[in-house]
Tab-separated table of C-alpha atoms in Angstrom:
chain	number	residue	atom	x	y	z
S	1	UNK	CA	-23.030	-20.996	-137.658
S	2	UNK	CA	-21.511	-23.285	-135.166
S	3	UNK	CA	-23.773	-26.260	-133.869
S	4	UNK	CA	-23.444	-29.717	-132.897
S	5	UNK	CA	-26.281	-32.513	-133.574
S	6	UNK	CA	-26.947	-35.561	-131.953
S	7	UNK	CA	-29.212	-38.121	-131.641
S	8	UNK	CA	-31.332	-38.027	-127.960
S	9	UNK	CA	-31.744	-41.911	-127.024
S	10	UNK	CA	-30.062	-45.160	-127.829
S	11	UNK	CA	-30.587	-48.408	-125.629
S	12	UNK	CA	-28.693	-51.351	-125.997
S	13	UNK	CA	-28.373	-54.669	-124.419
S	14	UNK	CA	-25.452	-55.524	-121.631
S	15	UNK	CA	-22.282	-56.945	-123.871
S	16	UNK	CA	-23.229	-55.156	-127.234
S	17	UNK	CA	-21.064	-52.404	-129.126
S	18	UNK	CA	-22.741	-49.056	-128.848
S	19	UNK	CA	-22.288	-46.356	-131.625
S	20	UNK	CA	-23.288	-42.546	-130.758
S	21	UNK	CA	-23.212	-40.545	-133.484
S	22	UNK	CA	-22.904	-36.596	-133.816
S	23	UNK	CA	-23.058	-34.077	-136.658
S	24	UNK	CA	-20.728	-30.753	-136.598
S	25	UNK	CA	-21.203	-27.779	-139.015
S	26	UNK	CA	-18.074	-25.897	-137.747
S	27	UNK	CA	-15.512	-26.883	-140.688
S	28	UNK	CA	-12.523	-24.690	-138.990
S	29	UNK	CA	-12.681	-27.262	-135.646
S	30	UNK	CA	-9.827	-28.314	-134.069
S	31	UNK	CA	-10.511	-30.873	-131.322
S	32	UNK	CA	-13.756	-32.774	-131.149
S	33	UNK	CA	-14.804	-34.350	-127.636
S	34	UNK	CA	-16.820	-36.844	-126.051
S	35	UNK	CA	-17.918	-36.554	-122.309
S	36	UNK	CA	-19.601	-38.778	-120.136
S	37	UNK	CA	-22.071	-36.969	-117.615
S	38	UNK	CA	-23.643	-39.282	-114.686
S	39	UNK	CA	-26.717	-38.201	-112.616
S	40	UNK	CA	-26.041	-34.871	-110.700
S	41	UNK	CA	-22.004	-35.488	-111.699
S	42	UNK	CA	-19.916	-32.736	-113.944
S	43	UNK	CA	-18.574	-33.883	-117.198
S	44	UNK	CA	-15.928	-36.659	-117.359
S	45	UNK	CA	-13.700	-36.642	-120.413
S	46	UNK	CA	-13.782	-39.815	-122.412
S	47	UNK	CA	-11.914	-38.532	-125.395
S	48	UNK	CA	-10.890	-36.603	-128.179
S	49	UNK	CA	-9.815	-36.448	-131.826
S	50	UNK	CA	-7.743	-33.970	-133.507
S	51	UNK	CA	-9.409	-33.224	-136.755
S	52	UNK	CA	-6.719	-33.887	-139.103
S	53	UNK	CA	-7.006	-37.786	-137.534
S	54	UNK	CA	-9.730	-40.082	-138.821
S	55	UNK	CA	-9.807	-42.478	-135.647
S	56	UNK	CA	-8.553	-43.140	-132.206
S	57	UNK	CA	-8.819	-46.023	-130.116
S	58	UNK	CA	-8.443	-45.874	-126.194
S	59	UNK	CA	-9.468	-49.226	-124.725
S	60	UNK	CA	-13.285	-50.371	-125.415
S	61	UNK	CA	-13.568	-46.600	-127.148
S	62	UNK	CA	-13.158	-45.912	-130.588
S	63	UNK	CA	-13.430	-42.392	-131.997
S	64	UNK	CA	-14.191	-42.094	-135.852
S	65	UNK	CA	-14.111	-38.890	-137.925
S	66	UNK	CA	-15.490	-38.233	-141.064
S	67	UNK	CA	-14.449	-34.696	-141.649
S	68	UNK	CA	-16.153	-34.335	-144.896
S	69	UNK	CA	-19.376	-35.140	-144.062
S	70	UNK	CA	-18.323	-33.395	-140.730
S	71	UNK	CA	-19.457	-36.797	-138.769
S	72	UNK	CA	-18.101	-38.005	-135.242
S	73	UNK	CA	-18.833	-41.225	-134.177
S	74	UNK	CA	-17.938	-42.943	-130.455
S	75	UNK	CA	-18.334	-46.798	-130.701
S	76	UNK	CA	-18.106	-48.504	-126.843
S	77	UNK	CA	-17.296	-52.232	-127.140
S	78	UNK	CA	-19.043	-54.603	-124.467
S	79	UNK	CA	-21.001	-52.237	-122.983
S	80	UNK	CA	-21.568	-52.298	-119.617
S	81	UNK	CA	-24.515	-50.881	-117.105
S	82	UNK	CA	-21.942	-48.817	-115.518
S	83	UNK	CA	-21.714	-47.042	-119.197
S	84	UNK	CA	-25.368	-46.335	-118.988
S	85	UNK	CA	-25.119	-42.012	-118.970
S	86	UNK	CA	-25.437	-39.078	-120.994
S	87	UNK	CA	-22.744	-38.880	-123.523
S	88	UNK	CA	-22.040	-35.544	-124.769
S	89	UNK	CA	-20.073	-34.491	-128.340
S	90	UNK	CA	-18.498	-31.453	-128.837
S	91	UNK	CA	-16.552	-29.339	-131.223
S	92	UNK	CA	-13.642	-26.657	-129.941
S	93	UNK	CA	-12.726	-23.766	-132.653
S	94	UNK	CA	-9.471	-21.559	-132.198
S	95	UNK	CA	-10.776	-17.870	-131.632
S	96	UNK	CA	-9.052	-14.239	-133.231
S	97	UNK	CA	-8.196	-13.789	-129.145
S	98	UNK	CA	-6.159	-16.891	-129.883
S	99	UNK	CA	-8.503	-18.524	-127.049
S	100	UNK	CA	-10.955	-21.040	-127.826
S	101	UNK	CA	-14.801	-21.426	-127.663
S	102	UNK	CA	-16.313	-25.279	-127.287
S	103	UNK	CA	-19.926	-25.956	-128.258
S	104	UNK	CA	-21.999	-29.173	-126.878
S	105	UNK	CA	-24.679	-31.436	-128.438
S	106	UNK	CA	-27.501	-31.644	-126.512
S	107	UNK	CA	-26.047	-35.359	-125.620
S	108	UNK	CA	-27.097	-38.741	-126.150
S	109	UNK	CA	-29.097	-40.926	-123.019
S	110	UNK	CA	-27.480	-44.445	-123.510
S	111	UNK	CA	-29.375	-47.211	-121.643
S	112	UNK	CA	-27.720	-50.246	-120.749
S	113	UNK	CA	-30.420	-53.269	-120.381
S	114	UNK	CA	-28.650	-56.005	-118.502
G	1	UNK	CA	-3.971	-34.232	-107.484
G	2	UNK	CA	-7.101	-32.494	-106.943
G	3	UNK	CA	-9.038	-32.010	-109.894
G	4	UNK	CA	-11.252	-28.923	-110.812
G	5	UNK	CA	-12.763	-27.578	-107.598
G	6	UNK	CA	-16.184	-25.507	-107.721
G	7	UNK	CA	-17.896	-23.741	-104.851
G	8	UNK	CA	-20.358	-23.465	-103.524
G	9	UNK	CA	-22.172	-26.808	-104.512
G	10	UNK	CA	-25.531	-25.496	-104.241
G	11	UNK	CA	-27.080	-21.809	-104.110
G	12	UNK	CA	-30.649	-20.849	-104.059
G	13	UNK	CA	-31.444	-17.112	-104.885
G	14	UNK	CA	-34.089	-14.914	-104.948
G	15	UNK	CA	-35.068	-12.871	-108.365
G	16	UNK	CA	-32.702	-9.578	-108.894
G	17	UNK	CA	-29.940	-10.730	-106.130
G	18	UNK	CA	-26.393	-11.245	-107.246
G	19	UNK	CA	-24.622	-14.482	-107.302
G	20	UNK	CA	-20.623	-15.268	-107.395
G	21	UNK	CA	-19.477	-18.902	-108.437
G	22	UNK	CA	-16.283	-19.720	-107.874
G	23	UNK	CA	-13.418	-22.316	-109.479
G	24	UNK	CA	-10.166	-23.761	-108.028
G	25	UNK	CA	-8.468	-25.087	-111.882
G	26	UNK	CA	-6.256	-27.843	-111.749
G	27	UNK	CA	-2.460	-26.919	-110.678
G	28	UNK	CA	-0.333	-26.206	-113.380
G	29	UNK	CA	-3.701	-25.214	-115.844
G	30	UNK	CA	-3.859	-21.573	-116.634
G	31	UNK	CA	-6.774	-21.054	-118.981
G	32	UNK	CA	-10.426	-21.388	-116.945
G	33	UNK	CA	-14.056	-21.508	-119.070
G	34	UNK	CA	-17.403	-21.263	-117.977
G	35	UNK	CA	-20.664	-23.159	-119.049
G	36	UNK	CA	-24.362	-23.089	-118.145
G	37	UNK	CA	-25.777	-25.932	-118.509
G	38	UNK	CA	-30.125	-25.796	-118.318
G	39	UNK	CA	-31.415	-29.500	-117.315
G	40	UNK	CA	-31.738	-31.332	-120.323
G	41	UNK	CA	-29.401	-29.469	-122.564
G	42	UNK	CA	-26.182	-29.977	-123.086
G	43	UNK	CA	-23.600	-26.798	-121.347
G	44	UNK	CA	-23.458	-23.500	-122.849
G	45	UNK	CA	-20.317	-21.418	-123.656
G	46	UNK	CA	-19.987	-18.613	-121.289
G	47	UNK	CA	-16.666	-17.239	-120.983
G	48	UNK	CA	-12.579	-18.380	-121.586
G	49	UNK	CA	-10.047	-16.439	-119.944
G	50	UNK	CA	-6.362	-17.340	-119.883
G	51	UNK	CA	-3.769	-15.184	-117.939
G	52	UNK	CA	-6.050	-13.289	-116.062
G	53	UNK	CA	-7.518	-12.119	-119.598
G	54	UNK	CA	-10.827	-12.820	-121.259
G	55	UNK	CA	-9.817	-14.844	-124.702
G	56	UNK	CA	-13.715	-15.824	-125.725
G	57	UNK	CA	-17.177	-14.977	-124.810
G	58	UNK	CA	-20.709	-16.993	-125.282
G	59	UNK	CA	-24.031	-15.427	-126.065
G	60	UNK	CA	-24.888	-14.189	-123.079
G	61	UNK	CA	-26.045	-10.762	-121.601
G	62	UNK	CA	-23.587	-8.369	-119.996
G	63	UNK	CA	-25.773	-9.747	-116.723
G	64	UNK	CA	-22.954	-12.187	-116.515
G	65	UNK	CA	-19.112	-11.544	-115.962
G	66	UNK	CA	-16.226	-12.813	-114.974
G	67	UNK	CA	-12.574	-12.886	-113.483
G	68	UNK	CA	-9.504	-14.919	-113.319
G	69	UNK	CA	-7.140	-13.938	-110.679
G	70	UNK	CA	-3.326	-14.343	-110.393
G	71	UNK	CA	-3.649	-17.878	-108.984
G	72	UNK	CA	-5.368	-18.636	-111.870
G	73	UNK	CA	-8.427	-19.435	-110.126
G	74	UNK	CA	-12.020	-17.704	-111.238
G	75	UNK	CA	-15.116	-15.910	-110.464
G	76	UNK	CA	-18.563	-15.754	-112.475
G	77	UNK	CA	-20.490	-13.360	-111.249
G	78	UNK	CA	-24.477	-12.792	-112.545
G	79	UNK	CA	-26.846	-9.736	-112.042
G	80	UNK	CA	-29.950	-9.601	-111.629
G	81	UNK	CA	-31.022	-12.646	-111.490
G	82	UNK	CA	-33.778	-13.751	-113.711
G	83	UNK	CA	-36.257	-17.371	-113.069
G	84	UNK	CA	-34.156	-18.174	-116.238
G	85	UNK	CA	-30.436	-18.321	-114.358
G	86	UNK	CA	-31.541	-21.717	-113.224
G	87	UNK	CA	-28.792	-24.064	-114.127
G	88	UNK	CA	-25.742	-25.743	-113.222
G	89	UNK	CA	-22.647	-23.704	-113.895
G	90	UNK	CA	-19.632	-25.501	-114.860
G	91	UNK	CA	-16.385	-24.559	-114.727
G	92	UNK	CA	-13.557	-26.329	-116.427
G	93	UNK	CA	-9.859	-26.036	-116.843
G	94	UNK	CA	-6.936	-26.609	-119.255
G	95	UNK	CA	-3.197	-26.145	-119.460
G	96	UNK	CA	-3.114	-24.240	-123.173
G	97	UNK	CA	-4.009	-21.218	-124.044
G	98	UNK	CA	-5.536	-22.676	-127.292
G	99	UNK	CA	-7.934	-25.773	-127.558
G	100	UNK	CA	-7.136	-29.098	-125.952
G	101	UNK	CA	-8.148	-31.117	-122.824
G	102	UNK	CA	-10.309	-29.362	-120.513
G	103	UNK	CA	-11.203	-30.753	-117.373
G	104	UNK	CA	-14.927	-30.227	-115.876
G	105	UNK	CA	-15.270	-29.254	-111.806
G	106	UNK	CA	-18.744	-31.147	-110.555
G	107	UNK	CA	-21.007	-27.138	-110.879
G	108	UNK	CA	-22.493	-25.007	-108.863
G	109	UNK	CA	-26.668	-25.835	-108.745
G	110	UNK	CA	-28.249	-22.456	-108.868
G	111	UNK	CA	-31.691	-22.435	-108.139
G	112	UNK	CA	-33.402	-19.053	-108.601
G	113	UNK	CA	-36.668	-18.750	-107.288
């Protein structure tokens, strides 16, 4: 079955690294995601990975992927209050349409203590 | 450019009315998915369409359907509501038919009371 793990809560203090991690059981995945999602705001995309990459850096983001132990990880250097959201992985698999289907984790609440 | 647009923002319906979301996608993106997303989860696959055709479905009851028109723009229409429809509705956009970066519009809030 298809489904995408992650932990709830993670606070950390203003200037630290954060690391969100996510588990993934769908082994045929293409592109895995991360999405930011602020108070009564749609999804913002942060990111993604192709899954035949192991990491990708974009600025204070950096995407790891274990695709053996089917682990994504999004590490955000010096965080800042402004980063304090919901942070949402997700995996995208091709369908026999040829269209695609993308499940979410039930994100991650990061808390940014100043 | 204008991103995704959704209408309306907000909708408040009674129990067995009809509802009809709409989404504006992103010039130039022709494929269009739905979520629901219940507060506190994360969204919910409802539908992909691409070309005006439906390319994947989520888990959800034949209550729910949808449309893309020539414009490329959509329509998710539910019946019968149920307490249960509660959510925001997402719509988000992409240029390929296949996987890659999709683009989230800010939902429609339906309240169904």
């Amino acid at each position: 079955g298809e489904d995408v793990e992650q932990s709830l809560f993670l606070s950390v203090r203003e200037g630290d690294s954060s690391v969100i991690n996510c588990t993934y059981t769908d082994s045929s995945s293409t592109y895995l995601y991360w999405y930011k999602q602020e108070p009564g705001a749609g999804l913002q995309l942060l990111t993604y990975i192709f899954s035949n990459m192991d990491m990708k850096q974009d600025q204070r983001l950096t995407v790891l992927l274990n695709k053996k132990d089917k682990h994504l990880s999004l590490r955000i250097a010096d965080t800042q209050t402004g980063d304090s959201a919901i942070y949402f992985c997700a995996e995208t698999t091709t369908r026999r349409t040829g269209g695609f289907k993308t499940i979410f984790g039930a994100g991650t609440r990061l808390f940014v203590k100043a | 450019d204008a991103g995704v647009t959704q209408s309306p923002t907000h909708l408040i319906k009674t129990r067995g009315q009809h509802v009809t979301l709409r989404c504006s996608p992103i010039s130039g993106h022709k494929s269009v998915s739905w979520y629901q997303q219940v507060l506190g989860q994360g969204p919910q696959f409802i539908f992909q369409y691409y070309e005006k055709e439906e390319r994947g479905r989520g888990n959800f009851p034949d209550r729910f359907s949808a449309r893309q028109f020539p414009n490329y723009s959509s329509e998710l229409n539910v019946n019968a509501l149920l307490l249960g429809d509660s959510a925001l509705y997402l719509c988000a956009s992409s240029f390929l038919r296949r996987e890659g970066e999709q683009y989230f519009g800010p939902g429609t809030r339906l309240t169904v009371t």
